[in-house]
Coordinates of C-alpha atoms in Angstrom, one line a residue:
Chain A
M28 CA -12.4 -8.3 -15.4
I29 CA -8.8 -7.5 -15.4
E30 CA -7.7 -7.4 -19.1
L31 CA -4.3 -5.5 -19.3
V32 CA -1.0 -5.4 -17.4
I33 CA 0.8 -2.9 -19.6
A34 CA 4.3 -3.9 -19.9
S35 CA 5.8 -0.5 -20.9
R36 CA 4.5 1.0 -17.7
C37 CA 5.0 -2.0 -15.3
T38 CA 8.0 -1.8 -13.1
G39 CA 7.6 -5.4 -11.9
C40 CA 7.0 -4.3 -8.3
T41 CA 4.3 -6.9 -7.8
A42 CA 2.1 -4.6 -5.7
C43 CA -0.9 -5.9 -7.7
V44 CA 0.0 -9.6 -7.0
T45 CA -0.4 -8.9 -3.2
A46 CA -3.1 -6.4 -3.4
C47 CA -5.5 -8.5 -5.5
P48 CA -8.0 -10.1 -3.0
R49 CA -8.8 -12.9 -5.6
D50 CA -5.2 -13.7 -6.3
V51 CA -5.5 -13.5 -10.0
F52 CA -1.9 -12.6 -10.8
D53 CA 1.3 -14.6 -10.8
P54 CA 4.7 -12.9 -10.4
V55 CA 7.1 -13.4 -13.3
P56 CA 10.8 -13.0 -12.7
D57 CA 12.1 -9.9 -14.4
G58 CA 8.8 -9.1 -16.2
P59 CA 5.3 -7.8 -15.6
P60 CA 2.9 -10.1 -13.6
R61 CA 0.9 -12.5 -15.6
I62 CA -3.0 -12.6 -15.3
A63 CA -3.0 -16.2 -14.4
R64 CA -6.7 -16.6 -13.1
Q65 CA -8.8 -14.0 -15.1
A66 CA -11.9 -15.8 -14.4
D67 CA -11.3 -15.4 -10.6
C68 CA -11.3 -11.6 -10.9
Q69 CA -14.2 -10.0 -9.1
T70 CA -14.0 -6.7 -10.9
C71 CA -13.6 -4.7 -7.8
F72 CA -10.9 -2.3 -9.5
L73 CA -8.9 -2.3 -6.3
C74 CA -5.6 -3.5 -7.9
E75 CA -5.7 -0.2 -10.0
L76 CA -5.6 1.8 -6.7
Y77 CA -2.4 0.0 -5.7
C78 CA -0.6 0.3 -9.1
R79 CA 1.5 3.6 -8.9
E80 CA 2.5 3.2 -12.6
D81 CA -1.2 2.9 -13.8
A82 CA -0.2 -0.1 -15.7
L83 CA -3.6 -2.1 -15.1
Y84 CA -6.9 -1.9 -16.9
V85 CA -10.0 -3.7 -15.5
H86 CA -13.0 -3.8 -17.8
P87 CA -16.3 -3.3 -16.0
D88 CA -18.0 -6.5 -17.6
A89 CA -17.8 -9.0 -14.8
G90 CA -19.4 -11.9 -16.8
R91 CA -16.9 -12.5 -19.6
A92 CA -13.4 -11.4 -20.9
R93 CA -13.4 -8.4 -23.0
P94 CA -9.9 -8.3 -24.7
Q95 CA -8.6 -4.7 -24.9
D96 CA -6.1 -3.1 -27.2
A97 CA -3.3 -1.8 -25.0
A98 CA -2.3 1.1 -27.3
A99 CA -6.1 2.1 -27.6
I100 CA -6.5 2.1 -23.8
E101 CA -3.1 4.1 -23.3
A102 CA -4.5 6.8 -25.8
S103 CA -7.9 6.8 -24.0
G104 CA -6.8 8.6 -20.9
L105 CA -8.7 6.0 -18.8
L106 CA -5.6 4.5 -17.2
G107 CA -5.1 5.6 -13.6
E108 CA -8.5 7.3 -13.2
Y109 CA -9.4 5.4 -10.1
R110 CA -6.2 6.3 -8.2
R111 CA -6.4 9.9 -9.4
A112 CA -10.0 10.4 -8.7
S113 CA -9.4 8.8 -5.2
G114 CA -6.6 11.3 -4.5
W115 CA -4.0 8.6 -3.7
D116 CA -0.3 8.8 -3.7
E117 CA 0.9 11.9 -5.8
W118 CA -2.5 13.1 -6.0
A119 CA -3.0 13.5 -2.3
G120 CA -2.3 17.2 -2.1
N121 CA -4.8 18.1 -4.9
E122 CA -7.7 20.1 -3.4
A123 CA -10.0 19.2 -6.3
L124 CA -9.6 15.4 -5.6
R125 CA -10.3 15.5 -1.9
N126 CA -12.4 12.7 -0.5
Q127 CA -16.1 13.9 -0.4
H128 CA -17.5 10.6 0.8
W129 CA -19.1 12.3 3.6
R130 CA -21.6 13.8 1.3
M131 CA -23.3 10.5 0.7
E132 CA -25.8 10.7 3.5
D133 CA -26.8 14.2 2.4
V134 CA -27.4 13.0 -1.3
F135 CA -29.6 10.2 0.1
R136 CA -31.6 12.6 2.1
R137 CA -32.0 15.1 -0.8
A138 CA -33.2 12.2 -3.0
R139 CA -35.8 11.1 -0.3
D140 CA -37.0 14.7 0.2
A141 CA -37.3 15.4 -3.6
Chain B
M9 CA 1.5 -34.9 -2.6
R10 CA 3.5 -33.7 0.3
T11 CA 2.8 -30.2 1.4
Q12 CA 4.8 -27.9 3.6
L13 CA 3.2 -27.2 7.0
T14 CA 3.6 -23.9 8.8
H15 CA 2.7 -23.8 12.5
H16 CA 1.7 -20.7 14.5
D17 CA 0.7 -20.2 18.1
A18 CA -1.6 -17.3 19.1
D19 CA -3.8 -16.1 22.0
V20 CA -6.5 -15.0 19.4
L21 CA -7.1 -16.2 15.8
V22 CA -9.2 -14.0 13.7
I23 CA -10.5 -15.8 10.5
G24 CA -11.2 -13.0 8.0
G25 CA -9.5 -9.6 7.6
G26 CA -12.4 -7.3 6.6
L27 CA -14.1 -4.6 8.5
A28 CA -15.1 -6.9 11.4
G29 CA -12.0 -8.9 11.5
C30 CA -9.7 -5.9 11.6
W31 CA -11.6 -4.2 14.4
A32 CA -11.3 -7.4 16.3
A33 CA -7.5 -7.8 15.7
I34 CA -6.9 -4.2 16.7
T35 CA -8.9 -4.6 19.9
A36 CA -7.3 -7.9 20.9
A37 CA -3.8 -6.8 19.9
Q38 CA -4.1 -3.4 21.7
G39 CA -5.3 -5.5 24.8
G40 CA -1.9 -7.3 24.7
A41 CA -2.8 -10.4 22.9
R42 CA -0.7 -12.1 20.3
V43 CA -3.1 -12.0 17.4
I44 CA -3.1 -13.7 14.0
V45 CA -5.4 -12.7 11.2
A46 CA -5.9 -15.4 8.5
E47 CA -7.5 -13.7 5.5
K48 CA -8.5 -15.6 2.4
G49 CA -7.5 -12.7 0.1
R50 CA -5.7 -9.6 1.1
C51 CA -6.5 -7.9 4.3
G52 CA -7.1 -4.4 3.2
T53 CA -8.7 -5.1 -0.2
S54 CA -10.9 -8.2 0.7
G55 CA -14.5 -8.2 1.6
V56 CA -17.5 -6.1 0.6
A57 CA -16.6 -3.1 2.6
A58 CA -13.3 -2.5 0.8
A59 CA -14.9 -1.8 -2.5
A60 CA -17.8 0.3 -1.0
G61 CA -18.2 3.1 1.3
P62 CA -19.8 2.1 4.7
G63 CA -21.5 4.6 6.8
H64 CA -22.1 3.5 10.5
W65 CA -25.1 3.9 12.6
W66 CA -24.2 7.0 14.5
V67 CA -26.1 8.6 17.2
P68 CA -24.4 10.9 19.8
P69 CA -25.2 10.4 23.4
D70 CA -27.5 13.4 23.7
P71 CA -30.5 13.0 26.0
G72 CA -33.1 11.0 24.3
R73 CA -31.6 10.6 21.0
R74 CA -30.3 7.0 21.3
E75 CA -33.6 5.8 22.8
E76 CA -35.5 7.3 20.0
A77 CA -33.2 6.0 17.4
I78 CA -33.4 2.5 19.0
A79 CA -37.2 2.7 19.3
R80 CA -37.4 3.4 15.5
R81 CA -35.2 0.5 14.6
L82 CA -36.9 -1.9 17.0
A83 CA -40.3 -1.0 15.2
A84 CA -38.6 -1.7 11.8
A85 CA -37.2 -5.0 13.2
Q86 CA -40.8 -6.4 13.2
G87 CA -40.4 -8.1 16.6
L88 CA -37.0 -9.6 16.0
G89 CA -34.8 -7.0 17.4
D90 CA -33.0 -6.6 20.6
A91 CA -32.7 -3.1 22.3
A92 CA -29.8 -4.2 24.3
W93 CA -27.8 -5.1 21.4
M94 CA -28.7 -2.1 19.6
A95 CA -27.7 0.2 22.5
R96 CA -24.4 -1.7 22.7
I97 CA -23.5 -1.1 18.9
V98 CA -24.5 2.5 18.9
D99 CA -22.4 3.2 22.1
R100 CA -19.4 1.0 20.9
T101 CA -19.2 2.6 17.4
F102 CA -19.6 6.1 18.8
R103 CA -16.7 5.6 21.2
T104 CA -14.4 3.5 19.0
L105 CA -14.6 4.5 15.4
P106 CA -12.9 7.9 15.7
D107 CA -9.8 5.9 16.7
I108 CA -9.3 5.2 13.0
A109 CA -8.1 8.8 12.5
S110 CA -4.7 7.5 13.4
H111 CA -4.6 5.9 9.9
Y112 CA -7.5 7.3 8.0
Q113 CA -7.5 10.8 6.7
Y114 CA -10.8 12.4 7.5
V115 CA -11.8 15.4 5.3
P116 CA -14.0 18.0 7.1
D117 CA -17.4 18.6 5.6
D118 CA -18.6 22.1 4.2
D119 CA -19.1 23.4 7.9
G120 CA -15.6 22.2 8.8
R121 CA -16.9 19.2 10.9
I122 CA -15.6 15.7 10.8
R123 CA -18.3 13.1 10.1
H124 CA -16.6 10.2 11.8
H125 CA -19.1 7.7 10.7
A126 CA -18.7 8.0 6.9
L127 CA -15.6 6.4 5.4
R128 CA -14.7 5.5 1.9
G129 CA -14.1 1.8 1.7
P130 CA -10.7 1.4 0.0
E131 CA -9.0 4.0 2.3
Y132 CA -10.9 2.6 5.4
L133 CA -9.8 -0.9 4.9
R134 CA -6.2 0.2 4.1
A135 CA -6.2 2.1 7.4
L136 CA -7.7 -0.8 9.3
R137 CA -4.9 -3.1 8.0
E138 CA -2.3 -0.6 9.0
K139 CA -3.8 0.0 12.4
A140 CA -4.0 -3.8 13.0
L141 CA -0.3 -4.1 12.0
A142 CA 0.7 -1.1 14.2
A143 CA -1.1 -2.8 17.1
G144 CA 1.1 -5.9 16.6
A145 CA -1.3 -8.2 14.8
I146 CA 0.2 -10.7 12.4
V147 CA -1.6 -10.8 9.2
L148 CA -1.5 -14.0 7.0
D149 CA -2.7 -12.7 3.5
H150 CA -3.9 -15.1 0.9
S151 CA -4.4 -17.8 3.4
P152 CA -8.0 -19.2 3.4
A153 CA -9.0 -21.3 6.5
L154 CA -10.3 -24.7 5.6
E155 CA -11.7 -26.0 8.9
L156 CA -11.7 -25.3 12.7
L157 CA -9.8 -27.4 15.2
R158 CA -11.3 -28.7 18.4
H159 CA -10.0 -29.9 21.8
A160 CA -11.4 -33.2 23.1
D161 CA -13.5 -31.2 25.5
G162 CA -15.4 -29.5 22.6
G163 CA -13.5 -26.1 22.9
I164 CA -12.3 -24.5 19.6
A165 CA -8.5 -24.8 19.4
G166 CA -7.7 -22.7 16.2
A167 CA -7.9 -23.6 12.5
R168 CA -6.0 -24.9 9.6
G169 CA -5.8 -23.7 6.0
V170 CA -3.9 -23.2 2.9
S171 CA -1.6 -20.5 1.7
R172 CA -2.2 -19.5 -1.9
Q173 CA 0.9 -17.4 -2.5
G174 CA 4.7 -17.7 -2.0
A175 CA 5.7 -21.3 -1.2
G176 CA 2.1 -22.4 -0.7
G177 CA 1.4 -25.3 1.6
D178 CA -0.7 -25.7 4.7
W179 CA -0.9 -23.7 7.8
V180 CA -2.2 -24.4 11.3
V181 CA -3.0 -21.8 13.9
R182 CA -3.3 -22.9 17.4
A183 CA -5.3 -20.3 19.5
G184 CA -6.8 -20.0 23.0
A185 CA -9.8 -18.2 21.2
T186 CA -11.0 -18.0 17.7
I187 CA -13.2 -15.2 16.1
L188 CA -15.0 -16.0 12.8
A189 CA -15.2 -12.8 10.8
T190 CA -15.6 -14.4 7.3
G191 CA -18.5 -12.2 6.1
G192 CA -21.8 -13.2 4.7
C193 CA -22.5 -15.3 1.6
G194 CA -23.3 -13.7 -1.8
F195 CA -23.4 -17.0 -3.6
R196 CA -20.7 -15.9 -6.0
S197 CA -22.9 -13.2 -7.6
H198 CA -21.3 -10.3 -9.4
L199 CA -21.8 -8.1 -6.2
L200 CA -18.9 -5.7 -5.8
G201 CA -16.1 -7.1 -3.6
G202 CA -18.2 -10.2 -2.8
A203 CA -16.5 -13.1 -4.6
N204 CA -14.6 -14.3 -1.4
N205 CA -17.8 -14.2 0.6
T206 CA -18.9 -17.8 0.0
G207 CA -20.3 -18.7 3.5
D208 CA -17.0 -20.6 4.7
G209 CA -17.5 -19.3 8.3
L210 CA -21.1 -20.5 8.3
L211 CA -20.0 -24.1 7.3
M212 CA -17.0 -24.1 9.8
A213 CA -19.4 -22.8 12.6
V214 CA -22.1 -25.3 12.1
E215 CA -19.6 -28.2 11.7
A216 CA -18.2 -27.1 15.1
G217 CA -21.8 -27.1 16.6
A218 CA -23.2 -23.5 16.2
V219 CA -26.7 -22.8 15.1
L220 CA -27.8 -20.4 12.5
S221 CA -30.7 -17.9 12.6
G222 CA -32.5 -15.8 10.1
M223 CA -31.1 -17.5 7.1
E224 CA -34.6 -17.0 5.2
F225 CA -33.7 -13.2 5.1
S226 CA -31.5 -13.7 2.2
A227 CA -33.7 -12.3 -0.7
F228 CA -31.9 -9.0 -1.5
F229 CA -30.9 -7.8 -5.0
T230 CA -29.2 -4.5 -6.0
V231 CA -29.4 -2.6 -9.2
V232 CA -26.1 -2.5 -11.3
P233 CA -25.4 -1.3 -14.9
A234 CA -25.9 -4.5 -16.9
D235 CA -23.3 -7.2 -16.5
T236 CA -21.2 -5.0 -14.0
T237 CA -20.5 -5.4 -10.4
M238 CA -21.2 -1.7 -9.4
A239 CA -23.7 -2.2 -6.7
R240 CA -23.3 1.4 -5.2
T241 CA -26.8 2.5 -4.4
M242 CA -26.6 6.3 -3.9
I243 CA -27.0 7.4 -7.5
Y244 CA -30.0 5.2 -8.1
S245 CA -31.8 7.1 -5.4
F246 CA -32.6 9.4 -8.4
A247 CA -33.3 6.7 -10.9
R248 CA -36.4 6.1 -13.0
Y249 CA -36.7 2.9 -14.9
Y250 CA -38.1 2.1 -18.3
D251 CA -39.0 -1.0 -20.3
E252 CA -37.6 -1.4 -23.8
H253 CA -40.7 0.3 -25.2
G254 CA -39.8 3.5 -23.2
R255 CA -42.7 3.0 -20.7
L256 CA -42.0 4.2 -17.3
L257 CA -42.1 1.4 -14.6
D258 CA -44.0 1.9 -11.3
R259 CA -41.7 2.0 -8.5
P260 CA -43.3 0.8 -5.3
Q261 CA -42.0 1.4 -1.8
G262 CA -41.2 -1.2 0.7
P263 CA -38.6 -3.8 1.7
H264 CA -38.8 -5.5 -1.6
D265 CA -37.9 -2.4 -3.4
N266 CA -36.5 -4.1 -6.4
A267 CA -39.1 -6.9 -6.9
F268 CA -40.6 -4.7 -9.7
L269 CA -37.4 -4.7 -11.4
A270 CA -37.2 -8.5 -11.2
E271 CA -40.6 -8.9 -12.7
A272 CA -39.9 -6.3 -15.5
L273 CA -36.5 -8.1 -16.4
T274 CA -38.5 -11.3 -17.1
H275 CA -40.2 -9.5 -19.9
G276 CA -37.2 -7.7 -21.4
P277 CA -34.4 -5.3 -20.8
V278 CA -34.9 -2.5 -18.3
F279 CA -33.2 0.9 -18.7
C280 CA -32.3 3.4 -16.1
D281 CA -32.5 7.1 -16.4
L282 CA -30.5 9.3 -14.0
S283 CA -31.4 12.6 -15.5
A284 CA -33.1 13.8 -12.3
T285 CA -29.7 13.8 -10.5
P286 CA -28.8 17.3 -9.4
E287 CA -26.1 19.2 -11.0
D288 CA -23.9 19.5 -8.1
V289 CA -24.2 15.9 -7.2
R290 CA -23.2 14.9 -10.7
R291 CA -19.9 17.0 -10.2
Q292 CA -19.3 15.6 -6.8
L293 CA -19.8 12.0 -7.7
P294 CA -16.2 11.2 -8.8
Q295 CA -15.0 12.2 -5.4
I296 CA -17.8 10.7 -3.5
S297 CA -17.7 7.3 -5.3
P298 CA -15.0 7.3 -7.8
N299 CA -15.6 3.8 -8.9
V300 CA -19.1 4.5 -9.9
T301 CA -18.0 7.0 -12.5
L302 CA -15.1 5.0 -13.8
A303 CA -17.3 2.0 -14.6
F304 CA -19.6 4.4 -16.6
R305 CA -16.7 6.0 -18.4
R306 CA -15.3 2.7 -19.4
L307 CA -18.5 1.4 -20.8
G308 CA -18.9 4.7 -22.8
I309 CA -22.1 5.6 -20.9
D310 CA -22.9 9.1 -19.8
P311 CA -25.2 8.1 -17.0
F312 CA -27.0 11.5 -16.8
Q313 CA -27.8 11.7 -20.5
D314 CA -28.1 8.1 -21.7
R315 CA -30.6 5.5 -20.6
F316 CA -28.5 2.4 -19.9
P317 CA -29.5 -1.2 -19.3
V318 CA -29.4 -2.6 -15.7
S319 CA -29.4 -5.9 -14.0
L320 CA -29.9 -7.2 -10.5
V321 CA -27.1 -8.8 -8.4
G322 CA -27.8 -11.0 -5.4
E323 CA -26.6 -9.9 -2.1
G324 CA -27.5 -13.1 -0.3
T325 CA -26.8 -12.9 3.4
I326 CA -24.6 -9.9 3.0
R327 CA -27.2 -7.2 2.8
G328 CA -29.6 -9.9 4.0
V329 CA -29.6 -10.7 7.7
G330 CA -28.8 -14.3 8.6
G331 CA -25.9 -16.0 10.0
V332 CA -24.6 -17.7 13.1
R333 CA -26.9 -17.2 16.0
V334 CA -25.2 -14.9 18.6
A335 CA -25.6 -16.9 21.9
D336 CA -24.7 -14.2 24.3
A337 CA -23.7 -10.6 24.9
D338 CA -20.1 -11.5 24.3
A339 CA -20.7 -12.3 20.6
G340 CA -20.1 -15.9 21.4
A341 CA -21.1 -18.5 18.8
G342 CA -22.6 -20.9 21.6
V343 CA -19.3 -23.1 21.2
E344 CA -16.6 -22.9 23.8
G345 CA -13.8 -20.6 22.5
L346 CA -15.7 -19.5 19.3
F347 CA -16.9 -16.1 18.6
V348 CA -18.6 -14.4 15.6
A349 CA -18.2 -10.8 14.2
G350 CA -19.6 -8.9 11.3
D351 CA -21.8 -10.5 8.5
V352 CA -21.1 -14.1 9.5
A353 CA -23.3 -13.4 12.5
S354 CA -27.0 -13.2 12.2
R355 CA -27.8 -9.5 12.6
E356 CA -31.3 -10.0 13.7
P357 CA -30.5 -8.4 17.2
V358 CA -29.8 -5.1 15.6
T359 CA -31.9 -5.2 12.4
G360 CA -34.5 -7.8 12.7
A361 CA -36.3 -9.0 9.7
V362 CA -35.2 -6.2 7.3
S363 CA -31.7 -5.3 5.9
G364 CA -29.3 -3.4 8.1
G365 CA -28.2 -1.8 4.9
G366 CA -24.6 -0.3 5.1
A367 CA -24.9 1.8 8.3
V368 CA -26.3 -0.7 10.9
N369 CA -24.2 -3.5 9.4
A370 CA -21.0 -1.5 9.7
A371 CA -21.8 -0.6 13.2
W372 CA -22.5 -4.2 13.9
A373 CA -19.2 -5.3 12.3
L374 CA -17.1 -2.9 14.1
S375 CA -18.9 -3.4 17.5
S376 CA -19.3 -7.2 17.3
G377 CA -15.5 -7.4 16.4
C378 CA -14.4 -5.3 19.4
I379 CA -16.8 -7.1 21.8
A380 CA -15.8 -10.6 20.5
A381 CA -12.0 -9.6 20.8
E382 CA -12.5 -8.5 24.5
A383 CA -14.3 -11.7 25.4
A384 CA -11.7 -13.8 23.4
L385 CA -9.1 -12.0 25.4
A386 CA -10.7 -12.6 28.7
R387 CA -11.1 -16.3 27.9
V388 CA -7.4 -16.6 27.1
R389 CA -6.6 -15.0 30.4
R390 CA -8.7 -17.6 32.1
H391 CA -7.7 -20.8 30.3
G392 CA -4.5 -19.9 28.4
R393 CA -3.6 -20.9 24.9
R394 CA -3.8 -24.7 25.5
A395 CA -1.5 -25.1 22.5
D396 CA 0.1 -28.3 23.6
T397 CA -3.1 -30.3 24.0
P398 CA -4.2 -32.4 21.0
A399 CA -6.9 -31.0 18.6
D400 CA -8.7 -32.5 15.8
G401 CA -10.2 -31.0 12.6
T402 CA -14.0 -30.4 12.5
G403 CA -14.5 -30.0 8.8
G404 CA -16.1 -32.6 6.4
A405 CA -17.6 -31.5 3.2
G406 CA -15.2 -30.6 0.5
L407 CA -12.0 -31.7 2.3
A408 CA -12.0 -35.1 1.1
H409 CA -9.5 -36.0 -1.8
P410 CA -11.2 -35.8 -5.0
H411 CA -11.9 -39.2 -6.7
G412 CA -15.0 -38.6 -8.8
T413 CA -16.1 -36.8 -12.1
T414 CA -18.7 -34.6 -10.9
D415 CA -18.3 -31.0 -12.4
A416 CA -17.7 -28.5 -9.7
A417 CA -18.9 -25.7 -11.9
E418 CA -22.1 -27.4 -12.5
I419 CA -22.9 -27.6 -8.9
E420 CA -22.0 -23.9 -8.5
R421 CA -24.3 -23.0 -11.4
A422 CA -27.2 -25.1 -9.8
V423 CA -26.8 -23.3 -6.5
Q424 CA -26.9 -19.8 -8.3
A425 CA -29.9 -20.9 -10.3
E426 CA -31.7 -21.0 -7.1
M427 CA -30.2 -18.3 -4.8
L428 CA -29.4 -15.6 -7.6
S429 CA -32.8 -15.8 -9.3
P430 CA -34.7 -12.6 -8.2
M431 CA -37.9 -14.2 -9.2
K432 CA -37.4 -17.3 -7.1
Q433 CA -36.1 -15.4 -4.2
Y434 CA -38.7 -12.4 -4.2
F435 CA -41.7 -14.7 -4.9
R436 CA -41.1 -17.8 -2.8
T437 CA -43.7 -20.5 -2.4
D438 CA -43.9 -23.9 -0.9
A439 CA -43.6 -25.4 -4.3
T440 CA -40.6 -23.5 -5.6
L441 CA -38.7 -23.9 -2.3
S442 CA -39.2 -27.6 -2.1
A443 CA -38.0 -28.0 -5.6
A444 CA -35.0 -25.8 -4.7
R445 CA -34.3 -27.9 -1.7
D446 CA -34.4 -31.1 -3.6
R447 CA -32.0 -29.7 -6.3
L448 CA -29.6 -28.3 -3.7
D449 CA -29.7 -31.7 -1.8
A450 CA -28.7 -33.5 -5.1
G451 CA -25.8 -31.0 -5.5
W452 CA -24.7 -31.6 -1.9
T453 CA -24.7 -35.3 -2.4
A454 CA -22.4 -34.9 -5.4
L455 CA -20.0 -32.6 -3.5
P456 CA -17.4 -35.0 -2.1
H457 CA -16.5 -36.1 -5.6
A458 CA -16.0 -32.6 -7.0
G459 CA -13.2 -33.2 -9.4
L460 CA -10.5 -30.7 -8.7
A461 CA -6.8 -31.0 -8.5
P462 CA -5.2 -30.8 -5.0
T463 CA -3.4 -27.3 -5.4
P464 CA -4.0 -24.9 -2.6
H465 CA -6.3 -22.8 -5.0
A466 CA -8.4 -26.0 -5.8
R467 CA -8.6 -27.1 -2.2
A468 CA -9.9 -23.7 -1.1
R469 CA -12.3 -23.6 -4.0
R470 CA -13.7 -27.0 -3.2
R471 CA -14.4 -26.0 0.4
E472 CA -15.9 -22.7 -0.9
L473 CA -18.3 -24.8 -3.1
A474 CA -19.2 -26.8 0.0
A475 CA -19.9 -23.7 2.0
L476 CA -22.0 -22.1 -0.9
T477 CA -24.1 -25.1 -1.3
A478 CA -24.6 -25.6 2.5
T479 CA -25.5 -21.9 2.8
A480 CA -28.1 -22.2 0.0
R481 CA -29.6 -25.3 1.8
W482 CA -29.8 -23.5 5.1
S483 CA -31.6 -20.5 3.4
T484 CA -34.1 -22.6 1.6
A485 CA -34.9 -24.8 4.6
S486 CA -35.4 -21.6 6.7
A487 CA -37.5 -20.0 3.9
L488 CA -39.6 -23.2 4.0
A489 CA -40.0 -23.1 7.8
R490 CA -41.2 -19.5 7.8
R491 CA -44.7 -19.9 6.3
D492 CA -45.6 -16.2 6.3
S493 CA -44.0 -13.1 4.8
L494 CA -41.8 -11.1 7.1
G495 CA -39.2 -8.3 6.2
L496 CA -37.0 -9.5 3.5
H497 CA -38.6 -12.9 3.4
R498 CA -41.7 -12.8 1.2
R499 CA -43.9 -15.8 0.7
A500 CA -46.2 -15.4 -2.4
D501 CA -48.3 -18.1 -0.8
A502 CA -48.3 -16.7 2.6
I503 CA -51.4 -17.7 4.8
A504 CA -50.9 -16.2 8.1
A505 CA -48.5 -14.3 10.4
T506 CA -46.3 -16.3 12.7
T507 CA -47.5 -15.0 16.1
P508 CA -45.9 -14.3 18.4
P509 CA -42.7 -13.2 16.4
A510 CA -40.2 -16.0 16.2
H511 CA -36.8 -16.7 14.9
V512 CA -36.2 -19.5 12.4
I513 CA -33.0 -21.3 13.5
A514 CA -31.3 -24.0 11.5
G515 CA -28.4 -26.4 11.7
G516 CA -27.0 -29.7 10.5
V517 CA -24.7 -30.3 7.7
D518 CA -25.6 -33.6 5.9
T519 CA -29.2 -33.5 7.4
I520 CA -30.5 -30.0 7.8
W521 CA -33.0 -29.1 10.6
T522 CA -35.0 -26.0 11.5
D523 CA -36.9 -24.8 14.3
L524 CA -38.9 -21.9 15.5
V525 CA -37.8 -19.9 18.7
P526 CA -40.0 -17.3 20.1
A527 CA -38.3 -13.9 19.9
G528 CA -36.8 -12.6 23.2
E529 CA -35.3 -15.9 24.0
Q530 CA -31.8 -14.8 22.9
A531 CA -28.9 -12.7 24.2

């Protein structure tokens, strides 16, 4: 579930508020959005794709809250991984990060033939 | 409490802004209609396709190829498929999907070719949203529909719902034609992207007089790293599974692929080993399915070195089959002015008794969306919007004001205890299904008193709970009605095959009925 909106990175753009398909955030005037309905989070990670500041962190556990230490997550290098690996925004021109989704059917075929 | 009411008029209302709803909106808007999309969450991130990566059933029109592909699929459908619908979606998908290149950046494969059928979910749904907006569709995000509206003559007149963001309040859309594209029902499992898929459209359709079909084909469970949502299947095609003592589990082949895991999980934890994954696939995985690798990294798991615990998530009717019975070649719901697209519809015509997986279901979503939109547009041209004639709500369960003390969470847990139990769903018997029916009926009876506050969120949730419970009841009743094993539906107490092949249809809200209809008697 969504665990962190990192205040030092957040610009208050509210992109996450609108992007979240489960409406878990509430906007806060002059501040980072609040995680208002954490239990509604569906752990789809898509909010992270829409956060250009990489200020969000979703923990993969969908069953219960897993409180995270913001400083430790900052230091982990895990912030922004989804957006980067997907080649979004400023990563769009990076050859190494190009969308290779088209390989999926080939991978399935190789597994079947193995 | 007084709430603000926003009124909209449209030619075509599309309820649901996922893969099917977006293609419907694009088609209708390009045809000149004023189109409104009412999406429960966010059009572009909502629905199961947005977090996944749909392929599409893709067969070029080379001599004989389509006939051969359809013959194969018909055989797999075990008597419940429809060759004409298969041909329709193969053709429609092939002609239409490349249009998304206006907003989706295709990347050529190693041979420099574009594979139009394979799209990564987040980029695909973002492109569909942008394409729908560019075509002139109006998108209401965070606007769950609560019920359909109906003219005195029975024709559907639009819908009403609530807005969860901004000023909140209620909305009404009056439309000459309405397309339900609300998705299937995952019973609020932890399926990736599935939390909004609570069967709302099934409930709305049945309340309006539609009939369901194939609801017994709802026993489908997918492997995820324990406690996560990450139901992406590709990497598990290299998986071996072990029990806690390190013993390799036998992996049988067949439509109930994961029943062996369900059984093993009743004895203790099950561990997955992906060390057979080829080196190049390991390297490519972050750019094939970025979300798969990020989940492992955050859990501190090296999936190619470590054996990690897995669990099963239920996919209900999403990767199952059942839904609103398609009444004609226009994707009509059998109710005047109402059409169905995507997973809210029964996909039996294109996949029969087995799962359509990602590819057939995506081709169905696209094609049924386009076909429904064209039919909706034709209807509006014939009859107009009829926006000024009176229309009444059709909804019941979960819409009444709360006045009781029944715990809504308890009802949801009771539904999930039946529908998300892999053992109960993979090993159905008359006894287990009858017991489930009784417990679900009890939950249904308790529903109108679900104690929730009248905020937009709470009202939408109450309606979702009614839809979840109704969907569970239709699935269970349909499973009771099919007394043999077929495709995704396995009866551990099966006696004899139903011959000739028949569809199980279902309907009713407070009192549920089922019937058997010989295959071939539908559009």
